Tab-separated table of C-alpha atoms and ligand atoms in Angstrom:
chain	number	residue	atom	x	y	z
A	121	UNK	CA	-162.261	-68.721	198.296
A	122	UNK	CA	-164.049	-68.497	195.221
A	123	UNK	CA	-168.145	-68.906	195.211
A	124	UNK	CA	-168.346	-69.268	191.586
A	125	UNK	CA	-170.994	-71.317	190.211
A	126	UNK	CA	-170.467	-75.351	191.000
A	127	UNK	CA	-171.652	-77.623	188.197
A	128	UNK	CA	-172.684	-80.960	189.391
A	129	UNK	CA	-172.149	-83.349	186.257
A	130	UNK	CA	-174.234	-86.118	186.621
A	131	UNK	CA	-177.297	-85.827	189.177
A	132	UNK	CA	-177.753	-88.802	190.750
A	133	UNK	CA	-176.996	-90.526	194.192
A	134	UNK	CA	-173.433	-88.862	194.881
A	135	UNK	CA	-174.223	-85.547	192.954
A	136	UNK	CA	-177.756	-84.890	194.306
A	137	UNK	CA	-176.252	-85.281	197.830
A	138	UNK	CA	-172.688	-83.371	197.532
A	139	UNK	CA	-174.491	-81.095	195.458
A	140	UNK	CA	-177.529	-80.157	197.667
A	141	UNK	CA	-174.987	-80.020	200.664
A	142	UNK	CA	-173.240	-77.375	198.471
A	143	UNK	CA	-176.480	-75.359	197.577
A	144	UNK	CA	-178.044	-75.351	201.556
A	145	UNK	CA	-174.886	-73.907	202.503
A	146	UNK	CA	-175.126	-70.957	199.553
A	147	UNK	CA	-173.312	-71.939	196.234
A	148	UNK	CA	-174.525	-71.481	193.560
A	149	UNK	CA	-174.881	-75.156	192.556
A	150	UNK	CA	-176.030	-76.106	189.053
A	151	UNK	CA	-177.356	-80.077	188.574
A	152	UNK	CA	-176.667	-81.512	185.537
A	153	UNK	CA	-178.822	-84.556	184.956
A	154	UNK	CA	-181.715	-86.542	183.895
A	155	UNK	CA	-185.403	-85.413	183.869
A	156	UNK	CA	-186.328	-88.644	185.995
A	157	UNK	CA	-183.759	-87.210	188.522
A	158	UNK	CA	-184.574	-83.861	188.126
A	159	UNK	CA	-188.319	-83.368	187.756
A	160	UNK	CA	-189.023	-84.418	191.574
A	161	UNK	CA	-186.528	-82.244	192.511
A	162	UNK	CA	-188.537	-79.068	189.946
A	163	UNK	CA	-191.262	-79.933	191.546
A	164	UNK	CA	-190.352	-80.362	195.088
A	165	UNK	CA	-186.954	-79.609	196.072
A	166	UNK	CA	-184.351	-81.555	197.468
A	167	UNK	CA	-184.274	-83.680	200.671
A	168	UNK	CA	-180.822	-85.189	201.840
A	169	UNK	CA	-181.223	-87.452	205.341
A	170	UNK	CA	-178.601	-89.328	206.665
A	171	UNK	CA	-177.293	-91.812	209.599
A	172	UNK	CA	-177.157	-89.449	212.279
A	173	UNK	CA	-180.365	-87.506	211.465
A	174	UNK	CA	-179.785	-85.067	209.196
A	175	UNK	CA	-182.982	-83.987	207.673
A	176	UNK	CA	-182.683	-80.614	205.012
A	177	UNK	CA	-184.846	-79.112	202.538
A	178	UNK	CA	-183.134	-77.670	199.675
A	179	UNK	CA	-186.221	-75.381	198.041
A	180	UNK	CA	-186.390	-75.862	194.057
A	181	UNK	CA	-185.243	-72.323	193.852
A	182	UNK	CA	-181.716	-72.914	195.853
A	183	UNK	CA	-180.809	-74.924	193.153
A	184	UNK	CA	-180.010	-74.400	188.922
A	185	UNK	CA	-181.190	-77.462	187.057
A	186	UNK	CA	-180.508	-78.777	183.709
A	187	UNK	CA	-180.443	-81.770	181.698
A	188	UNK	CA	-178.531	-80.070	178.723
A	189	UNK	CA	-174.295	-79.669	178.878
A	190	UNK	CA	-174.377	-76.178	177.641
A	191	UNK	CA	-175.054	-75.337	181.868
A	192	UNK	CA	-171.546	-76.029	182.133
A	193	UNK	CA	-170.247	-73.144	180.261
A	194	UNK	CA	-171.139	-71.070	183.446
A	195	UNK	CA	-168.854	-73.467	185.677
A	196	UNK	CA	-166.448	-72.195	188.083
A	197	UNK	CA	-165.908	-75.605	189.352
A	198	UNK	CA	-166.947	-78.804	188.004
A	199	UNK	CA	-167.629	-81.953	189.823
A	200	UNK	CA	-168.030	-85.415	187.761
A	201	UNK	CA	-170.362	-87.897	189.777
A	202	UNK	CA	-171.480	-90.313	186.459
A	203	UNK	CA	-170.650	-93.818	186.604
A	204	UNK	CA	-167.528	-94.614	185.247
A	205	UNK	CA	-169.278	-96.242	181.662
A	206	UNK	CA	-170.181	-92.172	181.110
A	207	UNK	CA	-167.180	-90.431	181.922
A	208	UNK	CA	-165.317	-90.426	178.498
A	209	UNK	CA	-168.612	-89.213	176.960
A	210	UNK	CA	-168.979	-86.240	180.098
A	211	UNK	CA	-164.999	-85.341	179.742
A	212	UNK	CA	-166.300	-84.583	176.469
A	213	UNK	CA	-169.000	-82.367	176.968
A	214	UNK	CA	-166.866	-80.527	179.570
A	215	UNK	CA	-164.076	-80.089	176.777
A	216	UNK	CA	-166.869	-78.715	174.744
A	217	UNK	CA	-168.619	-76.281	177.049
A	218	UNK	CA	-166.564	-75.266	180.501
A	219	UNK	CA	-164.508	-72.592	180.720
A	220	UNK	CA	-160.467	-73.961	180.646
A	221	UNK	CA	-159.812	-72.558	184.055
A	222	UNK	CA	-162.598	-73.979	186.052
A	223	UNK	CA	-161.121	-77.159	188.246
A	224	UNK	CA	-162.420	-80.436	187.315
A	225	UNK	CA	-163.136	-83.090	190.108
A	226	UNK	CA	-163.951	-86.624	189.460
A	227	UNK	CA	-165.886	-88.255	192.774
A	228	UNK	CA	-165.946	-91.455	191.093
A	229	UNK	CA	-165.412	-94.648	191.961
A	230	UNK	CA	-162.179	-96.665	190.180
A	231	UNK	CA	-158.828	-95.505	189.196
A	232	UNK	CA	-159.348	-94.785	185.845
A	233	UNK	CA	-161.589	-91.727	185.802
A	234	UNK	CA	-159.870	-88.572	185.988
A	235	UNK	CA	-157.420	-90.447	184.009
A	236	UNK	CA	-160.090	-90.504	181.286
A	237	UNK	CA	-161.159	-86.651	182.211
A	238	UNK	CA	-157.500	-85.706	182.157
A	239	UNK	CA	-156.654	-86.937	178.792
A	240	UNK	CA	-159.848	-84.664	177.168
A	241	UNK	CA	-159.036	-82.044	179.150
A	242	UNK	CA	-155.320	-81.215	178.931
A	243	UNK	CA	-153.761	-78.225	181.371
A	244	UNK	CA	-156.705	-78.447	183.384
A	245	UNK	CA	-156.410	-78.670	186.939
A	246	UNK	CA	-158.364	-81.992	186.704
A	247	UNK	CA	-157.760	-83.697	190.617
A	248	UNK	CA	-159.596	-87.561	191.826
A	249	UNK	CA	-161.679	-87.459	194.635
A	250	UNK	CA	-162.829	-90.490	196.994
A	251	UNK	CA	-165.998	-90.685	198.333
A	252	UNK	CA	-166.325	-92.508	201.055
A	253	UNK	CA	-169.819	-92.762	202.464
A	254	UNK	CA	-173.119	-94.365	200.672
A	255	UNK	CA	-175.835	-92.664	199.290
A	256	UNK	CA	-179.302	-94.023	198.774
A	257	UNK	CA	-182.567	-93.147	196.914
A	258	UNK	CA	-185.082	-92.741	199.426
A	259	UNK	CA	-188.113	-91.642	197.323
A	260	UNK	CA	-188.736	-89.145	194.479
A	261	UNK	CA	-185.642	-86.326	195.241
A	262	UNK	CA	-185.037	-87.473	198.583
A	263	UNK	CA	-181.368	-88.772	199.466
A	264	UNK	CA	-180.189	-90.481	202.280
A	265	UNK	CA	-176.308	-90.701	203.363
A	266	UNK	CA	-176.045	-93.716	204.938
A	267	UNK	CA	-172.796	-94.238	206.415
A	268	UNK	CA	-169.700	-91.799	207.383
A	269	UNK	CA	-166.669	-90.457	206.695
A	270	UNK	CA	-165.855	-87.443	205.048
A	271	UNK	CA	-164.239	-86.526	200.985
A	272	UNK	CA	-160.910	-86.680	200.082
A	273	UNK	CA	-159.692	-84.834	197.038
A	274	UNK	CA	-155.977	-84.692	195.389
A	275	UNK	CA	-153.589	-81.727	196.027
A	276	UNK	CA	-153.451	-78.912	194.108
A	277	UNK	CA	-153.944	-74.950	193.779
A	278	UNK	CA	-156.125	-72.796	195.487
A	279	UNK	CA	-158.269	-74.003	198.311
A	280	UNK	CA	-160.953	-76.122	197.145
A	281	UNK	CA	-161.211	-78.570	199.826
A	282	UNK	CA	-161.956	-75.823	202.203
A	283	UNK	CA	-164.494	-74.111	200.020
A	284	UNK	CA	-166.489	-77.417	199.522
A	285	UNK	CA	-166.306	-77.791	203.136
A	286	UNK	CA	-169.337	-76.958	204.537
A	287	UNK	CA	-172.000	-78.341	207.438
A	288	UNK	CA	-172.367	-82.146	206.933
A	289	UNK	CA	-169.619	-82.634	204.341
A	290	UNK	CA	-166.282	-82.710	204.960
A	291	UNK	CA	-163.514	-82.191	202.502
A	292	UNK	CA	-159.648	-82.457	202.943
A	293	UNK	CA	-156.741	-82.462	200.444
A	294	UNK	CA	-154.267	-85.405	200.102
A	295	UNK	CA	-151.092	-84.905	197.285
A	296	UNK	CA	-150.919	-89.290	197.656
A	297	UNK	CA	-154.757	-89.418	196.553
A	298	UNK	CA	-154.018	-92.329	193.788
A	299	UNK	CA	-152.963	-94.586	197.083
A	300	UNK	CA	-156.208	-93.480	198.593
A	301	UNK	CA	-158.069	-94.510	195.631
A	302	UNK	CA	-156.846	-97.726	195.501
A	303	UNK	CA	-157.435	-98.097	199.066
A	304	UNK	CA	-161.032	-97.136	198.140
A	305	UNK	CA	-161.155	-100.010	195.512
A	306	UNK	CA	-160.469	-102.541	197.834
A	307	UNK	CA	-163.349	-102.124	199.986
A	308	UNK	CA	-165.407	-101.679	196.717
A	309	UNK	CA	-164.857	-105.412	195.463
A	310	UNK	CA	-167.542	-105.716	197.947
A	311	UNK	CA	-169.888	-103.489	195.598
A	312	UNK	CA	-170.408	-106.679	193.821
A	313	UNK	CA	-171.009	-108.821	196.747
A	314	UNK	CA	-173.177	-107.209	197.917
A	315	UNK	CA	-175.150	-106.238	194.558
A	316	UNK	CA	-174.767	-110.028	194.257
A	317	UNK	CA	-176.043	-110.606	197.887
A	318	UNK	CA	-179.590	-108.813	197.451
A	319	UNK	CA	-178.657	-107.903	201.084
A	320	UNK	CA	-178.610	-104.844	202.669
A	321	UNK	CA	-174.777	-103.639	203.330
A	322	UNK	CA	-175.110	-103.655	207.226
A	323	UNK	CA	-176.748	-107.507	207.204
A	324	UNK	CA	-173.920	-108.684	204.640
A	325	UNK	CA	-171.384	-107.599	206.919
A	326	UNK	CA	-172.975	-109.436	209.989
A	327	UNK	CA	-172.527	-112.524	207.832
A	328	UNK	CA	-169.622	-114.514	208.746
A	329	UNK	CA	-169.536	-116.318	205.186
A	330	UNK	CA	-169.779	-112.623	203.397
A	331	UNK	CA	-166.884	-111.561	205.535
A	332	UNK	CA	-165.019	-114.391	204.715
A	333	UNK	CA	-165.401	-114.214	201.072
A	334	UNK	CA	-164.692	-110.566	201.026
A	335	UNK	CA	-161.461	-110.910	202.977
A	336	UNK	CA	-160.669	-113.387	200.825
A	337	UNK	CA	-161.450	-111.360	197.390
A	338	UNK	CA	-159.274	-108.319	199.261
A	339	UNK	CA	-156.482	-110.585	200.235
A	340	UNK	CA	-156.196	-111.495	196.041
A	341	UNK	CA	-156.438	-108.101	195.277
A	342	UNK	CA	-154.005	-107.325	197.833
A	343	UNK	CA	-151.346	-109.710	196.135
A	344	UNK	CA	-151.960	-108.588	192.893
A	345	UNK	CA	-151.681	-104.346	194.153
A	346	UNK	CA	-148.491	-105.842	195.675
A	347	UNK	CA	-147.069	-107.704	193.009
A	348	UNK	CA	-147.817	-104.346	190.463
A	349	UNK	CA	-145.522	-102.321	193.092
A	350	UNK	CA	-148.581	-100.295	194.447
A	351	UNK	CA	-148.616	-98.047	197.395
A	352	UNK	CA	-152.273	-98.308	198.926
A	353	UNK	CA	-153.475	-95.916	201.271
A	354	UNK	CA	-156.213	-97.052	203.740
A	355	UNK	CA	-159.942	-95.896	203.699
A	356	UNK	CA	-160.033	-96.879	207.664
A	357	UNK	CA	-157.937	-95.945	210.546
A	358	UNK	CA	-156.599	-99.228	209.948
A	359	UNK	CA	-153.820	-100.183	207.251
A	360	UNK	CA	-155.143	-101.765	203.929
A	361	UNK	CA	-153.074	-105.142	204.785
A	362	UNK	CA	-155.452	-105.865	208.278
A	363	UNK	CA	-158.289	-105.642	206.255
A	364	UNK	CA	-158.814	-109.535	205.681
A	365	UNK	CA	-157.701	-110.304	209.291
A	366	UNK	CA	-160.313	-108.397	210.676
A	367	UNK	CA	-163.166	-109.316	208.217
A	368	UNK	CA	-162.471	-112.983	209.252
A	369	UNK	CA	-162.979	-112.126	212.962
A	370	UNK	CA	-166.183	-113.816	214.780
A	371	UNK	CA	-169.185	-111.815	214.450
A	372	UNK	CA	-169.110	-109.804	218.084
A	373	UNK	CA	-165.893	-109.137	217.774
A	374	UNK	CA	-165.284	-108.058	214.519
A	375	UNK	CA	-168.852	-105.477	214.898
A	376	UNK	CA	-167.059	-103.849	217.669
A	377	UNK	CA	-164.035	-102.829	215.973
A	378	UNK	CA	-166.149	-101.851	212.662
A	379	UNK	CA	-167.829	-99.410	215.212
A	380	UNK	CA	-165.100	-97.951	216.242
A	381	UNK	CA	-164.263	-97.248	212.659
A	382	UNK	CA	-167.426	-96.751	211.001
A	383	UNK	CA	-171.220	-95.974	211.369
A	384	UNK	CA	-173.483	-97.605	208.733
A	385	UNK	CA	-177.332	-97.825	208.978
A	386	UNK	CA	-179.578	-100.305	208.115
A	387	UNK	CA	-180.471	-98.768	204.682
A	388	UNK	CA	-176.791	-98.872	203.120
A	389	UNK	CA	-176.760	-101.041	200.028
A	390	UNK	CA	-173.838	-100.390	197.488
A	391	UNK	CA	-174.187	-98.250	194.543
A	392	UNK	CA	-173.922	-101.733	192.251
A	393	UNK	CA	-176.622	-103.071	194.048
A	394	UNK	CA	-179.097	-100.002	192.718
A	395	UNK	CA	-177.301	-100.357	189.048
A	396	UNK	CA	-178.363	-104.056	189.146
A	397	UNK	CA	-181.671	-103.860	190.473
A	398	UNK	CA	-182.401	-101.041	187.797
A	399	UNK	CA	-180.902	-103.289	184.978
A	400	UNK	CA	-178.044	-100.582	184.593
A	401	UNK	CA	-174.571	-101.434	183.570
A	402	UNK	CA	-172.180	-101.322	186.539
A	403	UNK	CA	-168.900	-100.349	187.186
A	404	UNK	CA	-167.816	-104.229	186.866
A	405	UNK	CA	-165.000	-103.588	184.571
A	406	UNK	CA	-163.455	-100.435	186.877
A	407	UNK	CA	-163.242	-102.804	189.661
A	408	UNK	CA	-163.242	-106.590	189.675
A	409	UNK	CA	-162.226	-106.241	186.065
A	410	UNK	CA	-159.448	-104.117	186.490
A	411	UNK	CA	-157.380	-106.616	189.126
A	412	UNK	CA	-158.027	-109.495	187.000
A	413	UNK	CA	-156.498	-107.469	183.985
A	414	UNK	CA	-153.554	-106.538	186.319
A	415	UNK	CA	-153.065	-110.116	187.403
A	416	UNK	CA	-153.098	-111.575	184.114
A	417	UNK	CA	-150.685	-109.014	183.221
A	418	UNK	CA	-148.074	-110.157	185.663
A	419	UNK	CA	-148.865	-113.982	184.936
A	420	UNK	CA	-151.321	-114.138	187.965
A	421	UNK	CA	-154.398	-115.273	188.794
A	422	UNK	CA	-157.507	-113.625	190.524
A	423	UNK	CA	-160.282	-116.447	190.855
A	424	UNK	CA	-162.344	-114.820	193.232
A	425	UNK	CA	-162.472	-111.665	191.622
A	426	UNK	CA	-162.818	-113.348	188.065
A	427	UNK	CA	-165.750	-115.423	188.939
A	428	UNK	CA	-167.601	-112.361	190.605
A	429	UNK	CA	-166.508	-110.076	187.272
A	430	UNK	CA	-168.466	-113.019	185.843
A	431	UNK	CA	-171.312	-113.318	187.699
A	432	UNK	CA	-171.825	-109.533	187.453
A	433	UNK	CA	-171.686	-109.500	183.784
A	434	UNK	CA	-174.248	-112.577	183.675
A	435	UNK	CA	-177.054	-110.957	185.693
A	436	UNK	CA	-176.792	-107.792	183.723
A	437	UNK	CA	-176.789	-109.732	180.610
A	438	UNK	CA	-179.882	-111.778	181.756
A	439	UNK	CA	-181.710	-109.083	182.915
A	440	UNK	CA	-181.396	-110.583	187.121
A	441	UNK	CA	-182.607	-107.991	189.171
A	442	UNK	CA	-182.896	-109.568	192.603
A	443	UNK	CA	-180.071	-111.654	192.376
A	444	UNK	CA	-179.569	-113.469	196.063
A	445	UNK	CA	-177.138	-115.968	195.872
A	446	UNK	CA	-174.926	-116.973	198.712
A	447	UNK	CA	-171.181	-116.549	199.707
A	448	UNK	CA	-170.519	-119.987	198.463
A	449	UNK	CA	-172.058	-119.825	194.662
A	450	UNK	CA	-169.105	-116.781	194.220
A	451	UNK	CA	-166.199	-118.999	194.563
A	452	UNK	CA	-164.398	-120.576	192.188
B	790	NDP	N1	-173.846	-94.133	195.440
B	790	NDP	C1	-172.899	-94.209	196.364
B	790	NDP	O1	-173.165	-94.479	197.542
B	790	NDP	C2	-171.469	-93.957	196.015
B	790	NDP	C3	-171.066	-93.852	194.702
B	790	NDP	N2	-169.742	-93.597	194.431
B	790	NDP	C4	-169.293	-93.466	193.061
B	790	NDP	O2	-169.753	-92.211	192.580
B	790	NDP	C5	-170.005	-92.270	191.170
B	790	NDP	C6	-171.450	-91.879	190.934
B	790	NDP	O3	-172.271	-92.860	191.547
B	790	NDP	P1	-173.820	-92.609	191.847
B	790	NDP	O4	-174.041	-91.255	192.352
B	790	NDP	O5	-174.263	-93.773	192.645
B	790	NDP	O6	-174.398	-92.728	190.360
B	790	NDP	P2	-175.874	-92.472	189.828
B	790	NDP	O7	-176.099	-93.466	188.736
B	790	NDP	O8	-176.830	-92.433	190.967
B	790	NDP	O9	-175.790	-90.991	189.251
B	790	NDP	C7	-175.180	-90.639	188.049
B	790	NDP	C8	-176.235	-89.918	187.226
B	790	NDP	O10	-175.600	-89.241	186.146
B	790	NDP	C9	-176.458	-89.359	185.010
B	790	NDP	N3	-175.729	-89.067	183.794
B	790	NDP	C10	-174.825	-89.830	183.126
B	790	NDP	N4	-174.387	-89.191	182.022
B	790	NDP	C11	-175.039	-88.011	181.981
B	790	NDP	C12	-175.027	-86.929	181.073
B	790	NDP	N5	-174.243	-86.900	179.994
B	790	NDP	N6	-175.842	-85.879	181.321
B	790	NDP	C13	-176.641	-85.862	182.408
B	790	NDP	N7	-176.683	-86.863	183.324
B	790	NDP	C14	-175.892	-87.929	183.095
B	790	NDP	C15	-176.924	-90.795	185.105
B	790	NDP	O11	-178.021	-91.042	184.258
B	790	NDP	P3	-178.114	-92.458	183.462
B	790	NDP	O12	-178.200	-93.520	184.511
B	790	NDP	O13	-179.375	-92.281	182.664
B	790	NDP	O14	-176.888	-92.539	182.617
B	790	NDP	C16	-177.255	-90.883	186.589
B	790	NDP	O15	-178.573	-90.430	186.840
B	790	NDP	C17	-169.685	-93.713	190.760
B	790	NDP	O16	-168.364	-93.814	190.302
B	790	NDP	C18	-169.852	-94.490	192.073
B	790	NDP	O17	-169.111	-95.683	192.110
B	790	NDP	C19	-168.813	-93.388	195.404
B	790	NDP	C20	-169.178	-93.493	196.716
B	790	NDP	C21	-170.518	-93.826	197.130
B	791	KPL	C1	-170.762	-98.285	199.641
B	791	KPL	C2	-169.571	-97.493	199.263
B	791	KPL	C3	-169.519	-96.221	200.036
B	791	KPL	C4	-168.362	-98.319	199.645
B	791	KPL	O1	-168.325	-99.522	198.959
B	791	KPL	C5	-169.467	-97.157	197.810
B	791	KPL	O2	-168.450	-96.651	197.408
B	791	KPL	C6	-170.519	-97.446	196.819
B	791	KPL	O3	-171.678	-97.713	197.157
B	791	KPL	O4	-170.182	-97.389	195.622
């Protein structure tokens, strides 16, 4: 188990939390970031919170920080937690500055990103990871996990998801990780709903119309996966295919089951919804984007996901912030 230095490339939601994790359980842990992300943590430290009341202080000290690439010539590891708009331009800087035989691992959103790392960093042992909980800004360097599950990363050499195992974050390997990933991408069509919602994750999902649209968005992209001769592996202890069934259960029922599968707290909005109330780009194209491409490919249609892709791209375009529209104003 190697405790070479772990370079966190891109400090931000995802990073800041996997990263201070890392750090409070002594790695050396660099952050790679911007100074709006990393001055409050210079000044202050980190704090990382979550659902079932974690509270830790990571000092200033317990952590390297740096908003320059060069930090990632002292890599031994190197994990990529940008959006997916920045990851050709950060495959580059790794190319440029980290050593060839440090492992690169993308916990990224999408299917396309260590796709994109891969290709600028050839003979690397370059893996896809899926993260499956939220993380939310909860005041100047203070993160807050809020929901479970723990990180899966793709097969390979050595034993990395042991040595990034470590209290509150759990890692495990899995050689089918590109079926877990798209897995993953089904239950992040409903990044844009909710972005689109201006709800809070927890409150969209006690809304029978939200479940109904988002079972029928997955059910599209379910065709379309299926019709492109893709094996998905579920996020849930339940298969990918139940996933529209048991959104379109009555409210009591279907909260019990979620439960049972799932803990998410009252702050969890998706990682969209921050990128479009900060007038960021989003990951639009990565998800919605990418099953209408697929569809059209195969002379298919995606309506559902078309008109949200659409939607998206408008309020980012117009500058909407605090977009709350309702189920209905998404469907074709
Ligand atoms: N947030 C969540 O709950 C979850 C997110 N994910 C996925 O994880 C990935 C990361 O998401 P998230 O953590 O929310 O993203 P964030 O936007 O919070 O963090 C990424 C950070 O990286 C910074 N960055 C980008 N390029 C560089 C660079 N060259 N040098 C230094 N810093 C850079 C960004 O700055 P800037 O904005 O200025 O470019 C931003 O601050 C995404 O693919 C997302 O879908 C997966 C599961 C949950
Ligand atoms: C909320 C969650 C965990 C699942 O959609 C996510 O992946 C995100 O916010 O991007």
């Amino acid at each position: 188990m190697t405790r070479g230095r772990i370079v966190i490339a891109g400090a931000g939601a995802v990073g800041c939390f996997v990263g201070g994790l890392l750090a409070a359980a002594g790695h050396p842990v660099t952050l790679l970031g911007r100074p709006r992300m990393l001055d409050p943590i210079r000044d202050g430290g980190l704090r990382l919170t979550d659902f079932a009341g974690l509270d830790l202080r990571v000092a200033p000290g317990a952590l390297e920080l740096s908003e320059t690439a060069d930090c990632l010539a002292g890599a031994a590891l190197v994990l990529v937690t940008v959006k997916g708009g920045a990851t050709a331009d950060m495959a580059a800087r790794i190319a440029a500055h980290a050593p060839a035989n440090a492992p690169v691992i993308s916990l990224q959103n999408g299917i396309g990103n260590a796709g994109t790392l891969r290709a600028a960093l050839p003979g690397r042992d370059l893996r896809a990871g899926m993260v499956p909980f939220n993380v939310v800004p909860a005041g100047p360097g203070h993160w807050h996990r809020a929901s479970s599950g723990g990180i899966v990363i793709g097969a390979g050499p050595g034993d990395l998801a042991n040595m990034l195992s470590v209290p509150g974050l759990a890692v495990t390997e899995d050689a089918d990780i590109t079926a877990i990933q798209w897995g993953k991408l089904l239950l992040n069509l409903n990044n844009a709903l909710n972005a689109l919602s201006g709800l809070a994750l927890r409150d969209q999902l006690m809304s029978r119309g939200w479940r109904r649209l988002m079972a029928d968005q997955m059910a599209e992209a379910l065709g379309v996966l299926r019709a492109s001769g893709i094996a998905v592996k579920s996020t849930t202890p339940l298969p990918a295919w139940m996933g529209p069934h048991i959104l379109r259960l009555p409210t009591p029922l279907f909260a019990r089951i979620a439960a049972q599968m799932l803990t998410i707290d009252p702050s969890a909005r998706t990682s969209m919804a921050y990128d479009v109330r900060a007038g960021r780009a989003t990951e639009i194209d990565q998800l919605q984007g990418l099953i209408v491409a697929m569809a059209a490919e195969r002379g298919l249609s995606a309506p559902i996901c078309a008109k949200v892709a659409g939607l998206v791209r408008s309020v980012t375009e117009t500058g909407t912030t605090d977009p709350h529209l309702r189920p209905d104003a998404l469907r074709p």
